[in-house]
mmCIF file of C-alpha atoms and ligand atoms in Angstrom:
data_model
loop_
_atom_site.group_PDB
_atom_site.id
_atom_site.type_symbol
_atom_site.label_atom_id
_atom_site.label_comp_id
_atom_site.label_asym_id
_atom_site.label_seq_id
_atom_site.Cartn_x
_atom_site.Cartn_y
_atom_site.Cartn_z
ATOM 1 C CA UNK A 11 23.777 -7.156 6.854
ATOM 2 C CA UNK A 12 22.437 -10.476 8.126
ATOM 3 C CA UNK A 13 18.676 -10.989 7.929
ATOM 4 C CA UNK A 14 16.877 -11.189 11.287
ATOM 5 C CA UNK A 15 15.589 -14.534 12.575
ATOM 6 C CA UNK A 16 12.319 -15.543 10.960
ATOM 7 C CA UNK A 17 13.261 -14.304 7.500
ATOM 8 C CA UNK A 18 13.462 -17.051 4.877
ATOM 9 C CA UNK A 19 14.730 -15.068 1.881
ATOM 10 C CA UNK A 20 14.819 -11.626 0.356
ATOM 11 C CA UNK A 21 12.249 -11.233 -2.416
ATOM 12 C CA UNK A 22 13.140 -7.686 -3.549
ATOM 13 C CA UNK A 23 16.318 -5.930 -2.432
ATOM 14 C CA UNK A 24 16.426 -2.369 -1.151
ATOM 15 C CA UNK A 25 17.872 -1.264 -4.508
ATOM 16 C CA UNK A 26 15.147 -3.049 -6.498
ATOM 17 C CA UNK A 27 12.421 -1.531 -4.334
ATOM 18 C CA UNK A 28 13.851 1.991 -4.631
ATOM 19 C CA UNK A 29 14.273 1.710 -8.418
ATOM 20 C CA UNK A 30 10.756 0.378 -8.937
ATOM 21 C CA UNK A 31 9.195 3.066 -6.727
ATOM 22 C CA UNK A 32 10.947 5.715 -8.841
ATOM 23 C CA UNK A 33 9.539 4.132 -12.015
ATOM 24 C CA UNK A 34 6.004 4.082 -10.660
ATOM 25 C CA UNK A 35 6.370 7.660 -9.386
ATOM 26 C CA UNK A 36 7.257 8.598 -12.959
ATOM 27 C CA UNK A 37 4.100 6.920 -14.281
ATOM 28 C CA UNK A 38 2.017 8.745 -11.660
ATOM 29 C CA UNK A 39 3.627 12.118 -12.461
ATOM 30 C CA UNK A 40 2.826 11.576 -16.118
ATOM 31 C CA UNK A 41 -0.775 10.526 -15.575
ATOM 32 C CA UNK A 42 -1.627 13.486 -13.321
ATOM 33 C CA UNK A 43 0.587 16.065 -15.079
ATOM 34 C CA UNK A 44 -0.820 19.598 -14.708
ATOM 35 C CA UNK A 45 -2.839 18.681 -11.614
ATOM 36 C CA UNK A 46 -2.274 18.438 -7.872
ATOM 37 C CA UNK A 47 -2.527 14.993 -6.345
ATOM 38 C CA UNK A 48 -3.583 13.900 -2.878
ATOM 39 C CA UNK A 49 -1.890 10.746 -1.607
ATOM 40 C CA UNK A 50 -3.809 8.931 1.120
ATOM 41 C CA UNK A 51 -1.927 6.259 3.047
ATOM 42 C CA UNK A 52 -3.435 3.638 5.267
ATOM 43 C CA UNK A 53 -1.662 3.515 8.618
ATOM 44 C CA UNK A 54 0.646 2.005 9.513
ATOM 45 C CA UNK A 55 2.082 -0.164 6.756
ATOM 46 C CA UNK A 56 1.728 2.189 3.789
ATOM 47 C CA UNK A 57 3.550 5.098 5.443
ATOM 48 C CA UNK A 58 7.006 3.867 4.445
ATOM 49 C CA UNK A 59 5.934 3.463 0.816
ATOM 50 C CA UNK A 60 4.103 6.797 0.749
ATOM 51 C CA UNK A 61 7.105 8.847 1.852
ATOM 52 C CA UNK A 62 9.414 7.279 -0.723
ATOM 53 C CA UNK A 63 6.802 7.563 -3.464
ATOM 54 C CA UNK A 64 5.934 11.177 -2.638
ATOM 55 C CA UNK A 65 9.578 12.250 -2.815
ATOM 56 C CA UNK A 66 9.917 10.786 -6.301
ATOM 57 C CA UNK A 67 6.682 12.276 -7.726
ATOM 58 C CA UNK A 68 7.321 15.376 -9.807
ATOM 59 C CA UNK A 69 3.932 17.101 -9.517
ATOM 60 C CA UNK A 70 2.560 18.905 -6.425
ATOM 61 C CA UNK A 71 1.300 16.420 -3.822
ATOM 62 C CA UNK A 72 -0.653 16.674 -0.608
ATOM 63 C CA UNK A 73 -0.759 13.820 1.902
ATOM 64 C CA UNK A 74 -3.278 12.583 4.424
ATOM 65 C CA UNK A 75 -3.706 9.427 6.488
ATOM 66 C CA UNK A 76 -6.379 7.132 7.751
ATOM 67 C CA UNK A 77 -6.346 4.059 9.933
ATOM 68 C CA UNK A 78 -8.655 1.085 9.911
ATOM 69 C CA UNK A 79 -9.434 -1.567 12.460
ATOM 70 C CA UNK A 80 -11.124 -4.887 12.035
ATOM 71 C CA UNK A 81 -14.236 -6.094 13.766
ATOM 72 C CA UNK A 82 -16.262 -9.318 13.627
ATOM 73 C CA UNK A 83 -13.451 -11.394 15.125
ATOM 74 C CA UNK A 84 -10.965 -10.497 12.439
ATOM 75 C CA UNK A 85 -12.946 -11.960 9.516
ATOM 76 C CA UNK A 86 -11.447 -10.670 6.275
ATOM 77 C CA UNK A 87 -12.941 -7.435 5.035
ATOM 78 C CA UNK A 88 -14.783 -6.600 8.245
ATOM 79 C CA UNK A 89 -13.092 -3.250 8.712
ATOM 80 C CA UNK A 90 -14.075 0.229 9.814
ATOM 81 C CA UNK A 91 -12.312 3.570 9.853
ATOM 82 C CA UNK A 92 -10.537 3.978 13.210
ATOM 83 C CA UNK A 93 -8.887 7.314 12.360
ATOM 84 C CA UNK A 94 -10.321 9.424 9.589
ATOM 85 C CA UNK A 95 -8.643 11.850 7.196
ATOM 86 C CA UNK A 96 -7.905 15.324 8.506
ATOM 87 C CA UNK A 97 -9.141 17.149 5.374
ATOM 88 C CA UNK A 98 -11.994 16.718 2.898
ATOM 89 C CA UNK A 99 -11.214 15.257 -0.542
ATOM 90 C CA UNK A 100 -14.054 16.803 -2.526
ATOM 91 C CA UNK A 101 -13.022 17.731 -6.102
ATOM 92 C CA UNK A 102 -9.497 16.405 -5.560
ATOM 93 C CA UNK A 103 -7.550 13.796 -7.491
ATOM 94 C CA UNK A 104 -6.953 11.115 -4.880
ATOM 95 C CA UNK A 105 -4.596 8.164 -4.938
ATOM 96 C CA UNK A 106 -5.049 5.580 -2.198
ATOM 97 C CA UNK A 107 -1.599 4.293 -1.275
ATOM 98 C CA UNK A 108 -1.504 0.715 0.056
ATOM 99 C CA UNK A 109 1.295 -1.547 1.220
ATOM 100 C CA UNK A 110 -0.397 -4.657 -0.184
ATOM 101 C CA UNK A 111 -3.643 -5.566 -1.887
ATOM 102 C CA UNK A 112 -4.336 -9.154 -0.913
ATOM 103 C CA UNK A 113 -7.974 -10.314 -0.852
ATOM 104 C CA UNK A 114 -8.920 -6.810 -2.006
ATOM 105 C CA UNK A 115 -11.548 -6.454 0.709
ATOM 106 C CA UNK A 116 -9.799 -3.614 2.537
ATOM 107 C CA UNK A 117 -9.075 -1.708 -0.656
ATOM 108 C CA UNK A 118 -12.655 -2.110 -1.870
ATOM 109 C CA UNK A 119 -14.058 -0.835 1.430
ATOM 110 C CA UNK A 120 -11.754 2.194 1.352
ATOM 111 C CA UNK A 121 -12.449 2.945 -2.314
ATOM 112 C CA UNK A 122 -16.191 2.862 -1.727
ATOM 113 C CA UNK A 123 -15.925 4.989 1.411
ATOM 114 C CA UNK A 124 -13.733 7.633 -0.213
ATOM 115 C CA UNK A 125 -15.694 7.645 -3.474
ATOM 116 C CA UNK A 126 -18.734 8.694 -1.419
ATOM 117 C CA UNK A 127 -16.960 11.962 -0.563
ATOM 118 C CA UNK A 128 -17.060 13.221 -4.147
ATOM 119 C CA UNK A 129 -13.379 13.339 -5.117
ATOM 120 C CA UNK A 130 -12.606 14.442 -8.680
ATOM 121 C CA UNK A 131 -11.009 11.042 -9.244
ATOM 122 C CA UNK A 132 -9.838 8.136 -7.142
ATOM 123 C CA UNK A 133 -7.237 5.471 -7.853
ATOM 124 C CA UNK A 134 -5.116 2.872 -6.044
ATOM 125 C CA UNK A 135 -1.356 2.587 -5.937
ATOM 126 C CA UNK A 136 0.050 -0.427 -4.108
ATOM 127 C CA UNK A 137 3.580 -1.488 -3.322
ATOM 128 C CA UNK A 138 2.655 -5.181 -3.495
ATOM 129 C CA UNK A 139 -0.119 -6.990 -5.268
ATOM 130 C CA UNK A 140 -0.987 -10.627 -4.537
ATOM 131 C CA UNK A 141 -3.659 -11.274 -7.140
ATOM 132 C CA UNK A 142 -3.729 -15.051 -6.513
ATOM 133 C CA UNK A 143 -5.532 -14.413 -3.222
ATOM 134 C CA UNK A 144 -8.057 -11.922 -4.560
ATOM 135 C CA UNK A 145 -11.652 -12.391 -3.332
ATOM 136 C CA UNK A 146 -13.151 -9.183 -4.746
ATOM 137 C CA UNK A 147 -11.988 -7.354 -7.845
ATOM 138 C CA UNK A 148 -10.504 -3.926 -7.243
ATOM 139 C CA UNK A 149 -9.063 -1.672 -9.935
ATOM 140 C CA UNK A 150 -5.340 -1.377 -9.096
ATOM 141 C CA UNK A 151 -4.048 1.574 -11.127
ATOM 142 C CA UNK A 152 -0.372 1.361 -10.127
ATOM 143 C CA UNK A 153 1.550 -1.568 -8.645
ATOM 144 C CA UNK A 154 5.230 -1.912 -7.919
ATOM 145 C CA UNK A 155 5.437 -5.701 -7.594
ATOM 146 C CA UNK A 156 3.239 -8.750 -8.043
ATOM 147 C CA UNK A 157 4.127 -11.326 -5.357
ATOM 148 C CA UNK A 158 3.597 -15.059 -4.834
ATOM 149 C CA UNK A 159 1.295 -16.545 -2.196
ATOM 150 C CA UNK A 160 3.706 -16.195 0.724
ATOM 151 C CA UNK A 161 3.599 -13.937 3.791
ATOM 152 C CA UNK A 162 6.027 -11.064 3.363
ATOM 153 C CA UNK A 163 7.488 -8.364 5.601
ATOM 154 C CA UNK A 164 9.571 -5.225 5.234
ATOM 155 C CA UNK A 165 9.093 -1.789 3.629
ATOM 156 C CA UNK A 166 6.246 -1.128 6.059
ATOM 157 C CA UNK A 167 4.753 -4.624 6.146
ATOM 158 C CA UNK A 168 4.739 -6.287 9.545
ATOM 159 C CA UNK A 169 4.505 -9.592 11.304
ATOM 160 C CA UNK A 170 3.123 -8.928 14.802
ATOM 161 C CA UNK A 171 4.133 -5.259 14.366
ATOM 162 C CA UNK A 172 7.788 -6.128 13.729
ATOM 163 C CA UNK A 173 9.975 -5.951 10.594
ATOM 164 C CA UNK A 174 8.338 -2.804 9.174
ATOM 165 C CA UNK A 175 11.692 -1.010 9.100
ATOM 166 C CA UNK A 176 13.454 -3.528 6.850
ATOM 167 C CA UNK A 177 14.494 -1.758 3.644
ATOM 168 C CA UNK A 178 13.803 -4.853 1.551
ATOM 169 C CA UNK A 179 10.809 -7.146 1.029
ATOM 170 C CA UNK A 180 11.342 -10.602 2.520
ATOM 171 C CA UNK A 181 9.426 -13.864 2.758
ATOM 172 C CA UNK A 182 8.774 -15.015 6.320
ATOM 173 C CA UNK A 183 9.834 -18.482 7.354
ATOM 174 C CA UNK A 184 6.711 -20.717 7.230
ATOM 175 C CA UNK A 185 6.941 -21.560 10.968
ATOM 176 C CA UNK A 186 6.635 -17.872 11.812
ATOM 177 C CA UNK A 187 3.881 -16.732 9.490
HETATM 178 P P1 IMP B 11 -6.784 -7.443 2.180
HETATM 179 O O1 IMP B 11 -8.018 -6.790 2.720
HETATM 180 O O2 IMP B 11 -6.856 -8.946 2.272
HETATM 181 O O3 IMP B 11 -6.415 -7.008 0.776
HETATM 182 O O4 IMP B 11 -5.642 -7.142 3.228
HETATM 183 C C1 IMP B 11 -4.730 -6.177 3.135
HETATM 184 C C2 IMP B 11 -4.031 -6.003 4.468
HETATM 185 O O5 IMP B 11 -3.636 -7.247 5.081
HETATM 186 C C3 IMP B 11 -2.762 -5.239 4.228
HETATM 187 O O6 IMP B 11 -2.962 -3.836 4.301
HETATM 188 C C4 IMP B 11 -1.832 -5.784 5.308
HETATM 189 O O7 IMP B 11 -1.965 -5.022 6.508
HETATM 190 C C5 IMP B 11 -2.310 -7.195 5.572
HETATM 191 N N1 IMP B 11 -1.473 -8.194 4.847
HETATM 192 C C6 IMP B 11 -1.877 -9.002 3.844
HETATM 193 N N2 IMP B 11 -0.883 -9.797 3.416
HETATM 194 C C7 IMP B 11 0.213 -9.475 4.158
HETATM 195 C C8 IMP B 11 1.589 -9.954 4.166
HETATM 196 O O8 IMP B 11 2.028 -10.829 3.377
HETATM 197 N N3 IMP B 11 2.409 -9.367 5.074
HETATM 198 C C9 IMP B 11 1.993 -8.403 5.945
HETATM 199 N N4 IMP B 11 0.732 -7.923 5.959
HETATM 200 C C10 IMP B 11 -0.162 -8.462 5.082
HETATM 201 MG MG1 MG B 12 -0.654 -5.315 8.966
#
């Protein structure tokens, strides 16, 4: 299959992504063995990762979703909850599922917000981690891939809402990103 225009190169192939998600699902199943786990995905990007992860986890899982929107002219970290969870998370083991942790500002806001609802535990699982751009420290419990400082798309990640459905992770051409 030829890559669409705007894609510079494939960073992780569909096979690599699938294999790594299965590995991480194994680690998660082991850590929470004997318990039920609630996976919370941030719309829209993390949905693709969540479904693949959930299918590979071997303990009982529940899922829920939230959406955020930015305010303050798009300054990093200025986010609020635009669509909240359907169910409470009190006394539950919660894993926040993210497509990418970049500056860490979004993840920190969500962690703090959810921690205030008295879950039994809360952790973060991210498909991609770009630690070189971190502004605030967030405890990432599970990560599939560490990535370089380049804009990436695919596996749920978008550029202007496109490319989410690519099965692989790709670096955008610099002119486009
Ligand atoms: P943070 O608050 O800087 O950690 O931003 C995380 C959010 O920014 C992610 O959930 C993505 O929606 C978006 N984002 C950051 N880097 C990329 C990228 O390389 N490709 C696509 N979206 C990105
Ligand atoms: Mg996005």
